[in-house]
Amino acid sequence: AQKVTQAQTEISVVEKEDVTLDCVYETRDTTYYLFWYKQPPSGELVFLIRRNSFDEQNEISGRYSWNFQKSTSSFNFTITASQVVDSAVYFCALQVSGGSYIPTFGRGTSLIVHP
Amino acid sequence: DTAVSQTPKYLVTQMGNDKSIKCEQNLGHDTMYWYKQDSKKFLKIMFSYNNKELIINETVPNRFSPKSPDKAHLNLHINSLELGDSAVYFCASSQNRQHGYTFGSGTRLTVV
């Protein structure tokens, strides 16, 4: 069985602070995919990144960066110099290869960035 | 152009009614999904359609039924609505089952 834990229910920061959202996953499969999605207050869900289990390279996209560490089963997401527009609920998801391919979502972390 | 569009955006209805939510994607994706998001933001898969075939049907009540007239559409029909059905329902599509989803904007269903 797969499991995704986002232990931080809510994080509150002040603009320009760096913030890291944690994601820890559990699976016995060796081939899997990890995702992050953003849900701003407007409600839509936006795909941010997909990472497969064989690619442990960290990824950077502007102020966003992701750190994938198989040794600790973590796929953490860092926002550098946070902005008010980053305020949203962020979901981490795990999808194993084969079978139904349906991802398991974490419970989400609500990030509030204060001006 | 909206990639995944679902209508209506809001739906308020009385218990016992039957309602439908429509979803269309213009991305040429092979797989479409319906998710339910409860008041605590938990996302639960309801259905998945791949090339017009239902490939996932989680333990949802049979009052819920997906209908896919073609690869670009996956509608959700709900019969005999109950208070507990109140939630936000998201349609999504993906290029294949290994890719990330493109979600619709959601339909907030309120049953009174």
Short mmCIF file of C-alpha atoms in Angstrom, two decimals:
data_model
loop_
_atom_site.label_atom_id
_atom_site.label_comp_id
_atom_site.label_asym_id
_atom_site.label_seq_id
_atom_site.Cartn_x
_atom_site.Cartn_y
_atom_site.Cartn_z
CA ALA A 1 0.00 0.00 0.00
CA GLN A 2 1.10 3.53 -0.69
CA LYS A 3 1.08 6.40 1.72
CA VAL A 4 1.94 10.08 1.56
CA THR A 5 2.45 12.13 4.69
CA GLN A 6 2.48 15.89 4.74
CA ALA A 7 3.02 16.47 8.42
CA GLN A 8 2.70 20.24 8.23
CA THR A 9 -0.96 21.10 8.22
CA GLU A 10 -0.41 24.83 8.02
CA ILE A 11 2.62 27.05 7.66
CA SER A 12 2.58 30.79 8.12
CA VAL A 13 5.45 32.98 6.91
CA VAL A 14 6.15 36.59 6.13
CA GLU A 15 6.83 37.63 2.58
CA LYS A 16 10.41 37.10 1.37
CA GLU A 17 11.03 34.27 3.80
CA ASP A 18 12.10 30.89 2.44
CA VAL A 19 9.79 28.02 3.26
CA THR A 20 10.03 24.24 2.86
CA LEU A 21 7.04 21.96 2.59
CA ASP A 22 7.74 18.40 3.61
CA CYS A 23 6.52 15.27 1.89
CA VAL A 24 7.34 11.76 3.06
CA TYR A 25 6.11 8.75 1.14
CA GLU A 26 5.89 5.01 1.61
CA THR A 27 5.88 2.38 -1.08
CA ARG A 28 7.41 -1.02 -1.71
CA ASP A 29 7.49 -0.44 -5.44
CA THR A 30 10.79 0.49 -7.04
CA THR A 31 9.22 2.39 -9.92
CA TYR A 32 7.01 5.28 -8.97
CA TYR A 33 6.26 8.93 -9.61
CA LEU A 34 6.01 11.84 -7.26
CA PHE A 35 4.00 14.98 -7.87
CA TRP A 36 3.29 18.35 -6.35
CA TYR A 37 0.10 20.29 -6.96
CA LYS A 38 -0.93 23.77 -5.88
CA GLN A 39 -4.45 24.82 -4.92
CA PRO A 40 -4.72 28.61 -4.52
CA PRO A 41 -7.67 30.22 -2.73
CA SER A 42 -9.52 30.40 -6.04
CA GLY A 43 -9.84 26.62 -5.82
CA GLU A 44 -8.30 25.21 -8.97
CA LEU A 45 -5.63 22.53 -8.78
CA VAL A 46 -2.43 23.23 -10.66
CA PHE A 47 0.20 20.65 -11.55
CA LEU A 48 3.69 21.79 -10.53
CA ILE A 49 6.11 18.92 -11.04
CA ARG A 50 6.50 15.19 -11.68
CA ARG A 51 9.56 13.23 -10.67
CA ASN A 52 10.20 9.54 -11.35
CA SER A 53 11.92 7.27 -8.87
CA PHE A 54 15.02 6.86 -10.99
CA ASP A 55 15.78 10.53 -11.21
CA GLU A 56 17.09 11.93 -7.96
CA GLN A 57 18.33 15.16 -9.46
CA ASN A 58 16.99 18.17 -7.71
CA GLU A 59 14.88 20.51 -9.77
CA ILE A 60 14.71 24.27 -9.74
CA SER A 61 12.10 26.37 -11.45
CA GLY A 62 12.39 30.04 -10.63
CA ARG A 63 11.76 30.44 -6.91
CA TYR A 64 10.58 26.83 -6.61
CA SER A 65 12.91 23.92 -5.95
CA TRP A 66 12.37 20.29 -5.14
CA ASN A 67 14.63 17.95 -3.22
CA PHE A 68 14.10 14.25 -3.83
CA GLN A 69 15.89 11.87 -1.48
CA LYS A 70 15.15 8.18 -1.84
CA SER A 71 17.22 7.39 1.25
CA THR A 72 14.71 9.22 3.41
CA SER A 73 11.69 8.70 1.12
CA SER A 74 11.16 12.41 0.93
CA PHE A 75 10.26 14.84 -1.81
CA ASN A 76 10.38 18.27 -0.26
CA PHE A 77 9.38 21.51 -1.88
CA THR A 78 11.08 24.82 -1.15
CA ILE A 79 9.86 28.26 -2.07
CA THR A 80 12.55 30.91 -1.97
CA ALA A 81 11.66 34.51 -1.20
CA SER A 82 7.99 33.69 -0.74
CA GLN A 83 5.32 36.01 -2.06
CA VAL A 84 1.69 36.55 -1.11
CA VAL A 85 0.66 34.85 -4.36
CA ASP A 86 2.28 31.66 -3.09
CA SER A 87 -0.47 31.36 -0.49
CA ALA A 88 -2.22 28.11 -1.30
CA VAL A 89 -2.69 24.52 -0.27
CA TYR A 90 0.05 22.32 -1.65
CA PHE A 91 -0.47 18.62 -2.26
CA CYS A 92 2.17 15.96 -2.66
CA ALA A 93 1.16 12.76 -4.46
CA LEU A 94 2.68 9.34 -5.11
CA GLN A 95 1.84 7.09 -8.04
CA VAL A 96 3.31 3.63 -8.49
CA SER A 97 3.93 2.16 -11.89
CA GLY A 98 1.55 -0.59 -12.88
CA GLY A 99 -1.81 -1.49 -11.54
CA SER A 100 -4.33 1.27 -11.46
CA TYR A 101 -1.80 4.12 -11.71
CA ILE A 102 -4.01 6.14 -9.41
CA PRO A 103 -1.98 8.54 -7.27
CA THR A 104 -2.23 8.67 -3.53
CA PHE A 105 -2.51 12.26 -2.37
CA GLY A 106 -1.25 13.68 0.89
CA ARG A 107 -3.58 15.72 3.05
CA GLY A 108 -2.05 18.96 1.87
CA THR A 109 -0.14 21.78 3.54
CA SER A 110 -1.75 25.18 3.74
CA LEU A 111 0.82 27.91 3.19
CA ILE A 112 -0.07 31.43 4.23
CA VAL A 113 2.28 34.19 3.19
CA HIS A 114 1.71 37.47 4.99
CA PRO A 115 2.71 40.79 3.40
CA ASP B 1 -8.85 28.09 -24.42
CA THR B 2 -9.75 26.19 -21.29
CA ALA B 3 -7.94 22.86 -21.25
CA VAL B 4 -10.34 21.04 -18.91
CA SER B 5 -13.69 22.67 -18.46
CA GLN B 6 -16.42 21.53 -16.16
CA THR B 7 -19.91 22.89 -15.69
CA PRO B 8 -21.56 24.10 -13.66
CA LYS B 9 -19.13 25.80 -11.30
CA TYR B 10 -21.71 25.89 -8.51
CA LEU B 11 -24.64 23.59 -7.97
CA VAL B 12 -27.15 23.90 -5.15
CA THR B 13 -29.87 21.31 -5.01
CA GLN B 14 -32.24 19.56 -2.67
CA MET B 15 -31.85 16.11 -1.22
CA GLY B 16 -33.24 13.39 -3.41
CA ASN B 17 -32.66 15.21 -6.67
CA ASP B 18 -30.66 13.86 -9.62
CA LYS B 19 -27.95 16.06 -11.09
CA SER B 20 -25.14 15.94 -13.63
CA ILE B 21 -21.77 17.62 -13.91
CA LYS B 22 -20.19 17.88 -17.31
CA CYS B 23 -16.50 17.73 -18.13
CA GLU B 24 -14.68 18.27 -21.39
CA GLN B 25 -10.98 18.35 -22.21
CA ASN B 26 -9.40 19.66 -25.39
CA LEU B 27 -5.89 18.36 -24.71
CA GLY B 28 -6.21 15.08 -26.56
CA HIS B 29 -5.49 13.22 -23.35
CA ASP B 30 -6.25 9.53 -23.09
CA THR B 31 -7.38 9.36 -19.50
CA MET B 32 -9.96 11.32 -17.53
CA TYR B 33 -10.83 11.25 -13.85
CA TRP B 34 -13.31 12.42 -11.29
CA TYR B 35 -12.15 13.40 -7.83
CA LYS B 36 -14.11 14.46 -4.77
CA GLN B 37 -12.60 16.99 -2.36
CA ASP B 38 -14.21 17.14 1.04
CA SER B 39 -14.38 20.05 3.45
CA LYS B 40 -10.98 19.10 4.87
CA LYS B 41 -9.42 19.27 1.43
CA PHE B 42 -8.92 15.53 1.17
CA LEU B 43 -8.85 14.39 -2.47
CA LYS B 44 -10.49 11.07 -3.21
CA ILE B 45 -10.50 9.36 -6.61
CA MET B 46 -13.94 8.39 -7.79
CA PHE B 47 -13.55 7.23 -11.36
CA SER B 48 -11.03 6.97 -14.11
CA TYR B 49 -11.70 6.49 -17.80
CA ASN B 50 -9.04 5.42 -20.28
CA ASN B 51 -10.01 5.32 -23.94
CA LYS B 52 -13.68 5.21 -22.98
CA GLU B 53 -13.24 2.26 -20.69
CA LEU B 54 -13.78 2.50 -16.97
CA ILE B 55 -10.56 1.32 -15.42
CA ILE B 56 -11.02 2.42 -11.86
CA ASN B 57 -14.17 2.44 -9.83
CA GLU B 58 -13.43 3.09 -6.19
CA THR B 59 -15.88 2.29 -3.44
CA VAL B 60 -18.30 5.05 -4.26
CA PRO B 61 -22.06 4.62 -3.96
CA ASN B 62 -23.72 3.37 -7.13
CA ARG B 63 -25.77 6.56 -7.10
CA PHE B 64 -22.73 8.01 -8.82
CA SER B 65 -22.19 7.02 -12.41
CA PRO B 66 -19.67 8.28 -14.96
CA LYS B 67 -20.67 8.63 -18.59
CA SER B 68 -18.14 9.06 -21.35
CA PRO B 69 -19.64 9.64 -24.80
CA ASP B 70 -16.16 10.08 -26.28
CA LYS B 71 -12.53 10.47 -25.27
CA ALA B 72 -12.90 14.19 -24.64
CA HIS B 73 -15.86 14.01 -22.29
CA LEU B 74 -16.47 12.44 -18.91
CA ASN B 75 -19.70 13.44 -17.23
CA LEU B 76 -20.74 12.62 -13.69
CA HIS B 77 -24.33 11.70 -12.89
CA ILE B 78 -25.55 11.60 -9.33
CA ASN B 79 -28.90 10.15 -8.37
CA SER B 80 -30.85 10.65 -5.13
CA LEU B 81 -28.49 13.26 -3.77
CA GLU B 82 -27.69 13.16 -0.06
CA LEU B 83 -26.35 15.79 2.31
CA GLY B 84 -23.03 13.96 2.49
CA ASP B 85 -22.52 14.42 -1.23
CA SER B 86 -21.81 18.10 -0.64
CA ALA B 87 -18.23 18.65 -1.75
CA VAL B 88 -16.13 20.03 -4.56
CA TYR B 89 -15.88 17.68 -7.52
CA PHE B 90 -12.90 17.92 -9.83
CA CYS B 91 -12.56 16.55 -13.28
CA ALA B 92 -9.02 15.92 -14.53
CA SER B 93 -7.22 14.48 -17.50
CA SER B 94 -3.74 13.17 -18.18
CA GLN B 95 -1.77 12.32 -21.28
CA ASN B 96 -1.38 8.83 -19.97
CA ARG B 97 -1.62 7.27 -16.58
CA GLN B 98 1.96 8.15 -15.69
CA HIS B 99 1.72 11.86 -16.28
CA GLY B 100 0.52 14.65 -14.07
CA TYR B 101 -3.06 15.75 -14.17
CA THR B 102 -4.64 18.83 -15.67
CA PHE B 103 -7.59 19.64 -13.45
CA GLY B 104 -10.80 21.46 -14.19
CA SER B 105 -11.77 24.38 -12.01
CA GLY B 106 -14.07 22.29 -9.85
CA THR B 107 -17.81 22.13 -9.19
CA ARG B 108 -18.97 23.04 -5.71
CA LEU B 109 -22.00 20.89 -5.00
CA THR B 110 -24.20 21.83 -2.07
CA VAL B 111 -27.06 19.57 -1.10
CA VAL B 112 -29.68 21.15 1.13
#
